[in-house]
CSV table of C-alpha atoms and ligand atoms in Angstrom, one decimal:
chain,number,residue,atom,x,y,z
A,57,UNK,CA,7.1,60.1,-13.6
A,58,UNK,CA,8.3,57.7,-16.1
A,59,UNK,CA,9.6,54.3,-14.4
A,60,UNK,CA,12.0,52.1,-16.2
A,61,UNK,CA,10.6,49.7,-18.5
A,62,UNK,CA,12.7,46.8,-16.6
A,63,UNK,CA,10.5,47.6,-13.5
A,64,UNK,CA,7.0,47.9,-15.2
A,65,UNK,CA,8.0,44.5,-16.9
A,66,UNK,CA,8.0,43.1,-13.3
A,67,UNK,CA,4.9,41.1,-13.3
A,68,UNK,CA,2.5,41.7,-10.0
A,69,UNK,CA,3.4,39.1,-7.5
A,70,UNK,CA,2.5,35.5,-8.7
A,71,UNK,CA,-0.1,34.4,-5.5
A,72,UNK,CA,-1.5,37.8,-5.9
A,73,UNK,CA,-5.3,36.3,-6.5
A,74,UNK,CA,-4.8,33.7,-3.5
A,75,UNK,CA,-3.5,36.3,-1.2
A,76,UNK,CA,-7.0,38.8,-2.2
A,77,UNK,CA,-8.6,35.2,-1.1
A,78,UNK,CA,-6.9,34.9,2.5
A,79,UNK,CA,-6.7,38.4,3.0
A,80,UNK,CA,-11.1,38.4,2.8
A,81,UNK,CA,-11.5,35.1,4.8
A,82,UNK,CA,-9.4,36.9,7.6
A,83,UNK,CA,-11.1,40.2,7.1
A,84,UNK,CA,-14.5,38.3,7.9
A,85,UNK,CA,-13.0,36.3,10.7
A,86,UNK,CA,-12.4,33.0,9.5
A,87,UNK,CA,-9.0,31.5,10.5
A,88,UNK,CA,-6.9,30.5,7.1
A,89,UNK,CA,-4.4,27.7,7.8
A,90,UNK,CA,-0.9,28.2,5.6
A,91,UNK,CA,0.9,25.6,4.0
A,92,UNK,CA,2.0,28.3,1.8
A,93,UNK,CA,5.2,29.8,3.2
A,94,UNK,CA,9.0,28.0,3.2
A,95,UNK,CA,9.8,29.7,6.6
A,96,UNK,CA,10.9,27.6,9.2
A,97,UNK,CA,8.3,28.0,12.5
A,98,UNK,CA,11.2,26.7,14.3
A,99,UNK,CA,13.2,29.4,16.7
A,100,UNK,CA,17.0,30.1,15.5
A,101,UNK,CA,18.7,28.0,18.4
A,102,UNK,CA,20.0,29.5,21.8
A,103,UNK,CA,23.6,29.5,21.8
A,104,UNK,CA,23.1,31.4,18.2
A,105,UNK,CA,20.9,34.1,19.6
A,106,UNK,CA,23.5,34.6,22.8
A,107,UNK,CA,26.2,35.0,20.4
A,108,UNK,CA,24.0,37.9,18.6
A,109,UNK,CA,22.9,39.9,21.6
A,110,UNK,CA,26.9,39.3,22.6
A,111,UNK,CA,28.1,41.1,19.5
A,112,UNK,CA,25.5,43.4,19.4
A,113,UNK,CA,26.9,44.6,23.1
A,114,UNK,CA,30.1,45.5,20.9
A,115,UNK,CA,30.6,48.9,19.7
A,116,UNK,CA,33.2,47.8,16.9
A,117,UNK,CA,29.9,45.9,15.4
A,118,UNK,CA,28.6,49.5,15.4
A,119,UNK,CA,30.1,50.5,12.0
A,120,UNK,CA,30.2,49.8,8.7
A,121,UNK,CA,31.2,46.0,7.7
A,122,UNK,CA,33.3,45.1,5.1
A,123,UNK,CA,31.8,43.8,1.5
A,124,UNK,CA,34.1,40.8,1.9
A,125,UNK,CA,33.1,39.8,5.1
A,126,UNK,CA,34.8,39.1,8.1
A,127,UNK,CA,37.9,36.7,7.8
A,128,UNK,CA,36.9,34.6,10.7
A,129,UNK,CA,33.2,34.2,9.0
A,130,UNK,CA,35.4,33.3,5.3
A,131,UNK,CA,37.3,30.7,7.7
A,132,UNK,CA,34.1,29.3,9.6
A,133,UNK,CA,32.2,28.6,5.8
A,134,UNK,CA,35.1,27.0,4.6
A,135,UNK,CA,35.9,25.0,7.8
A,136,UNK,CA,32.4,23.8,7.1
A,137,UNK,CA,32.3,22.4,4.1
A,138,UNK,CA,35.4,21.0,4.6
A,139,UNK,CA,33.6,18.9,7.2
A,140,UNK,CA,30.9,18.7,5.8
A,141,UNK,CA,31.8,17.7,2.5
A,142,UNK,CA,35.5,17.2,2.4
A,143,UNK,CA,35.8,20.1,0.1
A,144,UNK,CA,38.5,22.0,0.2
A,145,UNK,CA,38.1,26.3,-0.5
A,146,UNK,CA,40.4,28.9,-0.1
A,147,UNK,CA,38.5,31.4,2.6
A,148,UNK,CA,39.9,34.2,0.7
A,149,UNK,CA,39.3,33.8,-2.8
A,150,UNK,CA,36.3,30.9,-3.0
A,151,UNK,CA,34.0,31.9,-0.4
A,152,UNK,CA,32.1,35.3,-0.3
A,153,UNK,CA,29.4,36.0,2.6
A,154,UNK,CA,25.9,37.2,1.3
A,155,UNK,CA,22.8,39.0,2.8
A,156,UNK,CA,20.8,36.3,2.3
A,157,UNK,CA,21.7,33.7,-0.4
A,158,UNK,CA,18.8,35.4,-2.3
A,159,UNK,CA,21.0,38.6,-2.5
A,160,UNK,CA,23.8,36.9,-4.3
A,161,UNK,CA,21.2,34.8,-6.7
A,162,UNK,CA,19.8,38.3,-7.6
A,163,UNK,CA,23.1,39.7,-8.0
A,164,UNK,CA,25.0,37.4,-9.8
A,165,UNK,CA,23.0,37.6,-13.3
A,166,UNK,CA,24.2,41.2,-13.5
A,167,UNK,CA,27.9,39.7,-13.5
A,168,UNK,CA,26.9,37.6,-17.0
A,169,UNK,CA,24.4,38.5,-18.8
A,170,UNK,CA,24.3,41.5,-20.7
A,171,UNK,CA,21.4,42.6,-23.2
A,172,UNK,CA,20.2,39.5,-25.3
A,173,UNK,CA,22.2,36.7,-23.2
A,174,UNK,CA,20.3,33.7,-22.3
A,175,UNK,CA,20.2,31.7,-18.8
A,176,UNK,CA,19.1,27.8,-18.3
A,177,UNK,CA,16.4,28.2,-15.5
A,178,UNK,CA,14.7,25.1,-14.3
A,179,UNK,CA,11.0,25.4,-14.6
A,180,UNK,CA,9.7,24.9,-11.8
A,181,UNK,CA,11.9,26.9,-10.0
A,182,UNK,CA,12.5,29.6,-7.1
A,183,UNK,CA,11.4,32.6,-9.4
A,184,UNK,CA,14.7,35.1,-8.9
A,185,UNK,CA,16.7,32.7,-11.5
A,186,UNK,CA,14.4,33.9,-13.8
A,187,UNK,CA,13.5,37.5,-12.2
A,188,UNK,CA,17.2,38.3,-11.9
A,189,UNK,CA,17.7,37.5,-15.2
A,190,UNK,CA,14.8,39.7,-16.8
A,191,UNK,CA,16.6,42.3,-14.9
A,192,UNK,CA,19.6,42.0,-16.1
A,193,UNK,CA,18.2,42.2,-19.6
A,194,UNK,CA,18.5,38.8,-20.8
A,195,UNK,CA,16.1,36.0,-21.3
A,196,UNK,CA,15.4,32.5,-19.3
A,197,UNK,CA,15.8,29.5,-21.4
A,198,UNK,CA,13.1,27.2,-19.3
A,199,UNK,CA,14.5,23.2,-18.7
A,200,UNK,CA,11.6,21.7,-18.2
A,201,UNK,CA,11.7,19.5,-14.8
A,202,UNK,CA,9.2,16.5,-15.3
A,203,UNK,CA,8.4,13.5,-12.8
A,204,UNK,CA,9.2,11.1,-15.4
A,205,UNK,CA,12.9,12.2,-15.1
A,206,UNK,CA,12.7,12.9,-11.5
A,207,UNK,CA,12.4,16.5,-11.7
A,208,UNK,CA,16.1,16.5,-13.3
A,209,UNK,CA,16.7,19.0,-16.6
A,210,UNK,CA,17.3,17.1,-19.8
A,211,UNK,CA,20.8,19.1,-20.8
A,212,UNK,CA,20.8,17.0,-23.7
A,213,UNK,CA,18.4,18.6,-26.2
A,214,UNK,CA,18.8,22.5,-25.8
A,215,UNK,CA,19.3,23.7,-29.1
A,216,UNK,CA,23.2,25.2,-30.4
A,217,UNK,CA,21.4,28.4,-31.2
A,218,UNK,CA,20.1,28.4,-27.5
A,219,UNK,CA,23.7,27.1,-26.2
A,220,UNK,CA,25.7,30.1,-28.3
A,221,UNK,CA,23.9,32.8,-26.5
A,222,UNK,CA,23.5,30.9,-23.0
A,223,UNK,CA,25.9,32.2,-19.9
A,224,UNK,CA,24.4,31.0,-16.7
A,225,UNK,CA,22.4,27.4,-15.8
A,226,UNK,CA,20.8,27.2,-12.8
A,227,UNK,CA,20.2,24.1,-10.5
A,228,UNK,CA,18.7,23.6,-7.4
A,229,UNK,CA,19.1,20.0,-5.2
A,230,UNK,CA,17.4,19.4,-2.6
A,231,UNK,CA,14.7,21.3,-5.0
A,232,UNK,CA,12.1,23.7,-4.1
A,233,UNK,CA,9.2,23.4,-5.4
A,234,UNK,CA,9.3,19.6,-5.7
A,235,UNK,CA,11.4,18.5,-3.5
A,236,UNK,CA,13.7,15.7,-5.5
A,237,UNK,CA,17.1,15.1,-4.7
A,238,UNK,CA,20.4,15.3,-7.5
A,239,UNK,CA,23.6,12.6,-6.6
A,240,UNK,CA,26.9,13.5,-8.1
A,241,UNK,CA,26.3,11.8,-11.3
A,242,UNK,CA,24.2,14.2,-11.9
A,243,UNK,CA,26.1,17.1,-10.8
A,244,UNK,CA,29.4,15.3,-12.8
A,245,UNK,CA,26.9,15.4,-15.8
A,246,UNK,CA,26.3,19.2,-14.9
A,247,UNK,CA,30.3,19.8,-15.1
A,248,UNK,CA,30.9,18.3,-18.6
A,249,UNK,CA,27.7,20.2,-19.7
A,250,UNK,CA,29.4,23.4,-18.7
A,251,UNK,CA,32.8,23.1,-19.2
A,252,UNK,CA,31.9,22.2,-22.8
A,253,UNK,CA,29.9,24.9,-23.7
A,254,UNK,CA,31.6,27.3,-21.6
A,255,UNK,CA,28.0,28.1,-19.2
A,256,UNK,CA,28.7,29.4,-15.7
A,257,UNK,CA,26.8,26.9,-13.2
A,258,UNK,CA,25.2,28.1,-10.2
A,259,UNK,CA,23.8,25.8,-8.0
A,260,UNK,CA,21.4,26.6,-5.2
A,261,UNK,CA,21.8,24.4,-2.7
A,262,UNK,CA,20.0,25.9,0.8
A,263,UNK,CA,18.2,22.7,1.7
A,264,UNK,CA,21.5,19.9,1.5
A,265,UNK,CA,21.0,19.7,5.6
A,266,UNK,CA,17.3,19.3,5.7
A,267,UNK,CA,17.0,15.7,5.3
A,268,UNK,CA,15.2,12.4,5.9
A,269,UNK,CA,15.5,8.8,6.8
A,270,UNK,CA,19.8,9.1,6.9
A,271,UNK,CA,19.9,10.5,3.4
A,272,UNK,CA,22.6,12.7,3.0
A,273,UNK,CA,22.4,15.7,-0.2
A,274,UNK,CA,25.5,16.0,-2.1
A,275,UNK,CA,27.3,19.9,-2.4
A,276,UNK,CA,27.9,20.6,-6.2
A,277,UNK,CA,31.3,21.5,-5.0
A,278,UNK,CA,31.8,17.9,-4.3
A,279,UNK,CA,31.5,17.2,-8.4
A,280,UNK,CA,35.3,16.9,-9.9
A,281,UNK,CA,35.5,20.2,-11.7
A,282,UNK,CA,33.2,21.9,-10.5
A,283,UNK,CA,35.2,24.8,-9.3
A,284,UNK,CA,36.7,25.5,-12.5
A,285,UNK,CA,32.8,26.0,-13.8
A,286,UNK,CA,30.4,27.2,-11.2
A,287,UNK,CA,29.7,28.3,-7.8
A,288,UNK,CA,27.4,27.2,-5.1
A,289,UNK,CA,24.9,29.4,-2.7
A,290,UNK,CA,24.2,28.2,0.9
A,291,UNK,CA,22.4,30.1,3.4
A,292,UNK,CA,22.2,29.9,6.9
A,293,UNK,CA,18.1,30.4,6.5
A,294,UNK,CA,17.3,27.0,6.4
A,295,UNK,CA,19.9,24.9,8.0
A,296,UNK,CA,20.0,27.0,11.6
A,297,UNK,CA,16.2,28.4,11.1
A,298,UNK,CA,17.8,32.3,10.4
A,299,UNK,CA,15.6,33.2,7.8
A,300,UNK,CA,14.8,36.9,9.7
A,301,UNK,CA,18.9,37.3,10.4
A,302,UNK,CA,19.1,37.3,6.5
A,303,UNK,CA,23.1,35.5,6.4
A,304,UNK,CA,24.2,33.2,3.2
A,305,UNK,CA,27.4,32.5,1.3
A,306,UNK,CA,28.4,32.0,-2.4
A,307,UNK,CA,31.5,29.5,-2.8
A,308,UNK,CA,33.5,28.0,-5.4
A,309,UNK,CA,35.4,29.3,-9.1
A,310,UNK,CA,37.5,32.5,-7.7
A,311,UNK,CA,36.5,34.2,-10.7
A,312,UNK,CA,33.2,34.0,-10.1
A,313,UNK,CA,32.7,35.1,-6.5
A,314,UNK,CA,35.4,37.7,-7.1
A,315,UNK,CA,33.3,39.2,-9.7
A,316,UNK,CA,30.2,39.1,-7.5
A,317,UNK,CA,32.3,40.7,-4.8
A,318,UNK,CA,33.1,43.2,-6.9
A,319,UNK,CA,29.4,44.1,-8.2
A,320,UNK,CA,28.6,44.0,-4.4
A,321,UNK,CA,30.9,46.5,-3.1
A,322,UNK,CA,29.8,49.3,-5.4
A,323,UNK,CA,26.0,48.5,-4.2
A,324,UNK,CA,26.1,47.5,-0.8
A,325,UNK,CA,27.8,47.8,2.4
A,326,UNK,CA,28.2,44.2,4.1
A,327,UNK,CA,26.1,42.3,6.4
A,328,UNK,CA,25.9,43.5,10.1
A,329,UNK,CA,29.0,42.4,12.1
A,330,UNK,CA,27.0,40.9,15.4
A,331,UNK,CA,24.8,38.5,12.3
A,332,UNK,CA,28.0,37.4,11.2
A,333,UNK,CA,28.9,36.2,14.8
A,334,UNK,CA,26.3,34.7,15.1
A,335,UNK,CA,26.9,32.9,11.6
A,336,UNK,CA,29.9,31.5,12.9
A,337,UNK,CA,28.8,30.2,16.2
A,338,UNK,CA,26.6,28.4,14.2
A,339,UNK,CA,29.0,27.5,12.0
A,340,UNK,CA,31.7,25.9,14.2
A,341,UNK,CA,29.2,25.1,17.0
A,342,UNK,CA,27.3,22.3,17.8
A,343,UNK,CA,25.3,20.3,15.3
A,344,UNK,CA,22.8,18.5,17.4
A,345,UNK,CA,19.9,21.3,16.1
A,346,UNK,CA,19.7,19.8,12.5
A,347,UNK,CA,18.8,16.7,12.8
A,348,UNK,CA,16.5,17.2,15.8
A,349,UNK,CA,14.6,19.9,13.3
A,350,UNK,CA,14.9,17.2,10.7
A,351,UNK,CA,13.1,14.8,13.1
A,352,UNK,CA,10.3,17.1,13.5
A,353,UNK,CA,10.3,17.7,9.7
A,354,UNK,CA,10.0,13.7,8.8
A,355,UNK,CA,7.0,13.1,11.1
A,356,UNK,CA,5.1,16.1,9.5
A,357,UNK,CA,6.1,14.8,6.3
A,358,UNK,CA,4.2,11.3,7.3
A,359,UNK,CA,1.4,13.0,8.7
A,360,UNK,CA,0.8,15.2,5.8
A,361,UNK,CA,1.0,12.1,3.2
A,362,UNK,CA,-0.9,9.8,5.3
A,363,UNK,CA,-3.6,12.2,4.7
A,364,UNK,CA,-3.2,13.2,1.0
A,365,UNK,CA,-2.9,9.9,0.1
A,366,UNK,CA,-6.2,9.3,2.0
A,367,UNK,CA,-7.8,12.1,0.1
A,368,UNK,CA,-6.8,11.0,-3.3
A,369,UNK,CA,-3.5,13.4,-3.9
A,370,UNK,CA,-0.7,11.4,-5.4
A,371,UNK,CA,2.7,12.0,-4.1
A,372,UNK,CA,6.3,10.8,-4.0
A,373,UNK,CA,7.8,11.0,-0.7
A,374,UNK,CA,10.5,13.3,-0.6
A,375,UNK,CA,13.8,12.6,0.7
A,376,UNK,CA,15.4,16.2,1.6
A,377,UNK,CA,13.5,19.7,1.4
A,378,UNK,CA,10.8,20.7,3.6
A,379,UNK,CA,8.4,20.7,0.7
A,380,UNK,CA,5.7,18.4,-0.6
A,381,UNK,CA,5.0,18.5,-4.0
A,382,UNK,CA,1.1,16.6,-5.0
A,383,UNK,CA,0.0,16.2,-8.0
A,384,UNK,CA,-4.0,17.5,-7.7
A,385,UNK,CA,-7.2,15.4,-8.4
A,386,UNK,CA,-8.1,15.2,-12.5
A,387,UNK,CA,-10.1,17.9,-13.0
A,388,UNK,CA,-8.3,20.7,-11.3
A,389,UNK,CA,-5.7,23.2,-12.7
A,390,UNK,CA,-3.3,24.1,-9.9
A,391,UNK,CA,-5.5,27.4,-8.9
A,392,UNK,CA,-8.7,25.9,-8.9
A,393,UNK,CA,-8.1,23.6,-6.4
A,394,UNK,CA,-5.6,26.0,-4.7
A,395,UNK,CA,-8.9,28.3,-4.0
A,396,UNK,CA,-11.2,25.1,-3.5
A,397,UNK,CA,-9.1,24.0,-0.5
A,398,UNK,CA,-9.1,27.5,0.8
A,399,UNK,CA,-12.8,28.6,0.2
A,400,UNK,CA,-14.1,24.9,1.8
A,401,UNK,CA,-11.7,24.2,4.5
A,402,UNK,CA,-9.3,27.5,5.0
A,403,UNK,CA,-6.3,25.9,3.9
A,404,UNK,CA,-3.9,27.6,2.4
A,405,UNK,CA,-0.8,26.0,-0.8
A,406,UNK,CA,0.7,27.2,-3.1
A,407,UNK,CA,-0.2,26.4,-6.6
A,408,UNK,CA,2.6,25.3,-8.9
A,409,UNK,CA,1.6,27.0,-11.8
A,410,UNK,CA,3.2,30.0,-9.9
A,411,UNK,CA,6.7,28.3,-10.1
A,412,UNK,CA,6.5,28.1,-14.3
A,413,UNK,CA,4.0,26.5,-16.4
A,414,UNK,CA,5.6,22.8,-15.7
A,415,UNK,CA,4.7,23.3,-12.1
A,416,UNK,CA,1.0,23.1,-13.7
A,417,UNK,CA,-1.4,20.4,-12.0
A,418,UNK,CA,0.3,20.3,-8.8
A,419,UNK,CA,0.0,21.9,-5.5
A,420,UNK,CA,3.0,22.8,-3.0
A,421,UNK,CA,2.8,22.4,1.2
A,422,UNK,CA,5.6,23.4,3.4
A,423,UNK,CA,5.7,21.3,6.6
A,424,UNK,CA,7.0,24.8,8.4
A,425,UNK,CA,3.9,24.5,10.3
A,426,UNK,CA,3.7,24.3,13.9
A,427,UNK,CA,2.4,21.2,15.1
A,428,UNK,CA,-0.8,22.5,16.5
A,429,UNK,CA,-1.8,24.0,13.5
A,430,UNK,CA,-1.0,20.6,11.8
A,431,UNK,CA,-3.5,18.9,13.7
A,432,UNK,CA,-5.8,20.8,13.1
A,433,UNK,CA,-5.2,21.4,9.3
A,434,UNK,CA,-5.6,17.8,8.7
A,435,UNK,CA,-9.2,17.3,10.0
A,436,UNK,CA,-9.5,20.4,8.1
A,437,UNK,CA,-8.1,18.6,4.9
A,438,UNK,CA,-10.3,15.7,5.5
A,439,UNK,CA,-13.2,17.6,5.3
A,440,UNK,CA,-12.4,18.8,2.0
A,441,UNK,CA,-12.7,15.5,0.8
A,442,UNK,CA,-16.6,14.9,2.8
A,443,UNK,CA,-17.8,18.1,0.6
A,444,UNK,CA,-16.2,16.4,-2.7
A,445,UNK,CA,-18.1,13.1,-1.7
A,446,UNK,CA,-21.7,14.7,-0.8
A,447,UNK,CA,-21.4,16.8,-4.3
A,448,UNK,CA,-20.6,13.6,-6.3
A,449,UNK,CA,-23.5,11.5,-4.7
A,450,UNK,CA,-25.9,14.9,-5.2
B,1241,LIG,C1,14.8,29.8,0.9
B,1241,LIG,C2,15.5,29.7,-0.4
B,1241,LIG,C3,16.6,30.5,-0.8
B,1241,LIG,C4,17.1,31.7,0.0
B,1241,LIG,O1,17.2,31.9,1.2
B,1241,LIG,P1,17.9,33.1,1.9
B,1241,LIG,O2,17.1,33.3,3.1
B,1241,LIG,O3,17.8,34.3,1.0
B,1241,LIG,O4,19.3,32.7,2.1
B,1241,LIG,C5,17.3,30.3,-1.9
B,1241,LIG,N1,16.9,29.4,-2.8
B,1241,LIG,C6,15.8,28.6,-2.6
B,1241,LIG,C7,15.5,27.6,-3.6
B,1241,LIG,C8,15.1,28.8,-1.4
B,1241,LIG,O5,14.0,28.0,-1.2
């Protein structure tokens, strides 16, 4: 058998090391506490789930779906970010329904780049802007996103060779892994950037409705111009806790998401009617969910700084996302104290290094942890810091 070299370029999965490690703790017994995973722990809520088992019921949900989606589902995205965000998009041309925003972020690089073509990725970032692209045959150009700039790219120094041969630029606002937040001056910067050297923008924006103390993420969409430029991906993953119904949308230049619809109807066949039901009761239904999830979200948040903070970790509080992004103690790369925490207390994070090299020297938590287990982790967490203590005074 010889594979293609595209897929033996696909490096082993990046936690593959930390995994061995909690897959042996758990072989011998011991119980492994994970901050590791962005998965809400949250159910999807009730009247979402009764629309579902409704449409299932429903033999026309039986066969095949249509690429495009179902007009009602076009309507219900576009009815929300009208409300949302008082944008305006045309449910026909400017909004296309994906299986999983993830789908569509993977997908799209094969609508631009072509052997040799370059894409602006953020570094640290979600790894499929920079997977997808590989894929595709092009290469990442990393924007390196630093504290001292609040975790924003600098668009202002990329080389012209760089800018001749770029297509694509990523962003991502609410931000995982750090967790910072972009205004529309930014996003207006992003627009001039674009339309002046002719760069597609995608922005990834799954986290703009998890949110704390009243702060309120902007949609890229909201930017004048932006739909001439660039499209945004949503999902329903994170707002309505459907990560396992696997439901997102692209929106924005026609062009664009007509081009990605296109790609997608020669590869797959549609997302599953009674999901897409469900997407709209979510959609047009009631609200109350998010900000009671936020709620929980924002006293995690405390409870997991009030505890870093006592253990040394710096940290900036974050103001959407459910992430935490600390800075580790001197001494440690990112790994090291990645396996530290989890051979001394069974805690599992996620190193940053594993997001690109500028994720170096920090550590990511999700707060997608029941509450329980939060407890628990944090007495877990301070014992990490008794061990440091005894060794130093040894
Ligand atoms: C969770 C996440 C997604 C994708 O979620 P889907 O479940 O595929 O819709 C996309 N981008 C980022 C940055 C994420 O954290």
């Amino acid at each position: 058998m010889k594979f293609s070299r595209r897929i033996e370029k696909l490096k082993p999965y990046l936690f593959v090391e930390i995994n061995k490690k909690i897959a042996e703790k758990k072989a011998r017994g011991e119980e492994v506490i994970s901050f590791a995973i962005g998965d809400p722990d949250i159910p999807t809520p009730a009247h979402i789930i009764e629309k579902l088992c409704q449409a299932a019921h429903d033999p026309v949900n039986h066969r095949y779906p249509e690429t495009a989606g179902l007009p009602e589902l076009c309507r219900a995205i576009a009815g929300w970010y009208q409300r949302r965000f008082d944008v305006y998009l045309d449910p026909e041309t400017e909004v296309l329904p994906l299986i999983g925003s993830k789908e569509g972020i993977g997908h799209i690089a094969f609508c631009f780049i072509d052997a040799g073509d370059i894409a602006l990725v953020p570094d640290p970032a979600y790894p499929v802007y920079s997977i997808s692209t590989l894929l595709a045959g092009g290469k990442p150009y990393y924007l390196a996103l630093k504290e001292e700039n609040n975790f924003l790219p600098d668009l202002d120094n990329i080389s012209k060779n760089v800018l001749r041969k770029a297509k694509l630029l990523w962003i991502n606002y609410p931000n995982n892994p750090t967790g910072a937040v972009a205004g529309l001056d930014f996003y207006t910067k992003v627009v001039a950037f674009a339309r002046q050297h002719d760069i597609a923008v995608c922005h990834d924006g799954p986290y703009s409705e998890v949110a704390f103390d009243g702060y309120k993420p902007a949609s890229f969409m909201q930017a004048n111009g932006a739909k001439a430029i660039g499209v945004e991906f949503q999902s329903l993953s994170k707002i309505y806790n459907m990560t396992g119904w696997r439901i997102g949308m692209v929106v924005g230049n026609a062009r664009m998401v007509d081009a990605l619809r296109r790609l997608k109807s020669n590869l797959d066949s549609g997302i599953p009617q009674a999901i897409q039901y469900a997407a709209i009761a979510a959609l047009t239904g009631p609200q109350d969910c998010i900000a009671e999830h936020n709620a929980i979200y924002q006293r995690r948040r405390d409870q997991v700084i009030e505890v870093l903070n006592k253990i040394g970790l710096k940290v900036t509080v974050p103001k959407a996302s459910f992430y935490i992004w600390a800075k580790v103690p001197d001494g440690y790369t990112s790994v090291d104290f990645t396996a530290d925490l989890l051979d001394q207390v069974g805690v599992a994070v996620t190193p940053g290094v594993g997001y690109g090299q500028n994720g170096e020297s920090y550590v990511r938590l999700s707060l997608t942890v029941p509450d329980a287990a939060l407890e628990k982790w944090l007495m877990q967490l301070s014992r990490w810091r008794n061990t440091r203590q005894t060794e130093v005074k040894k």
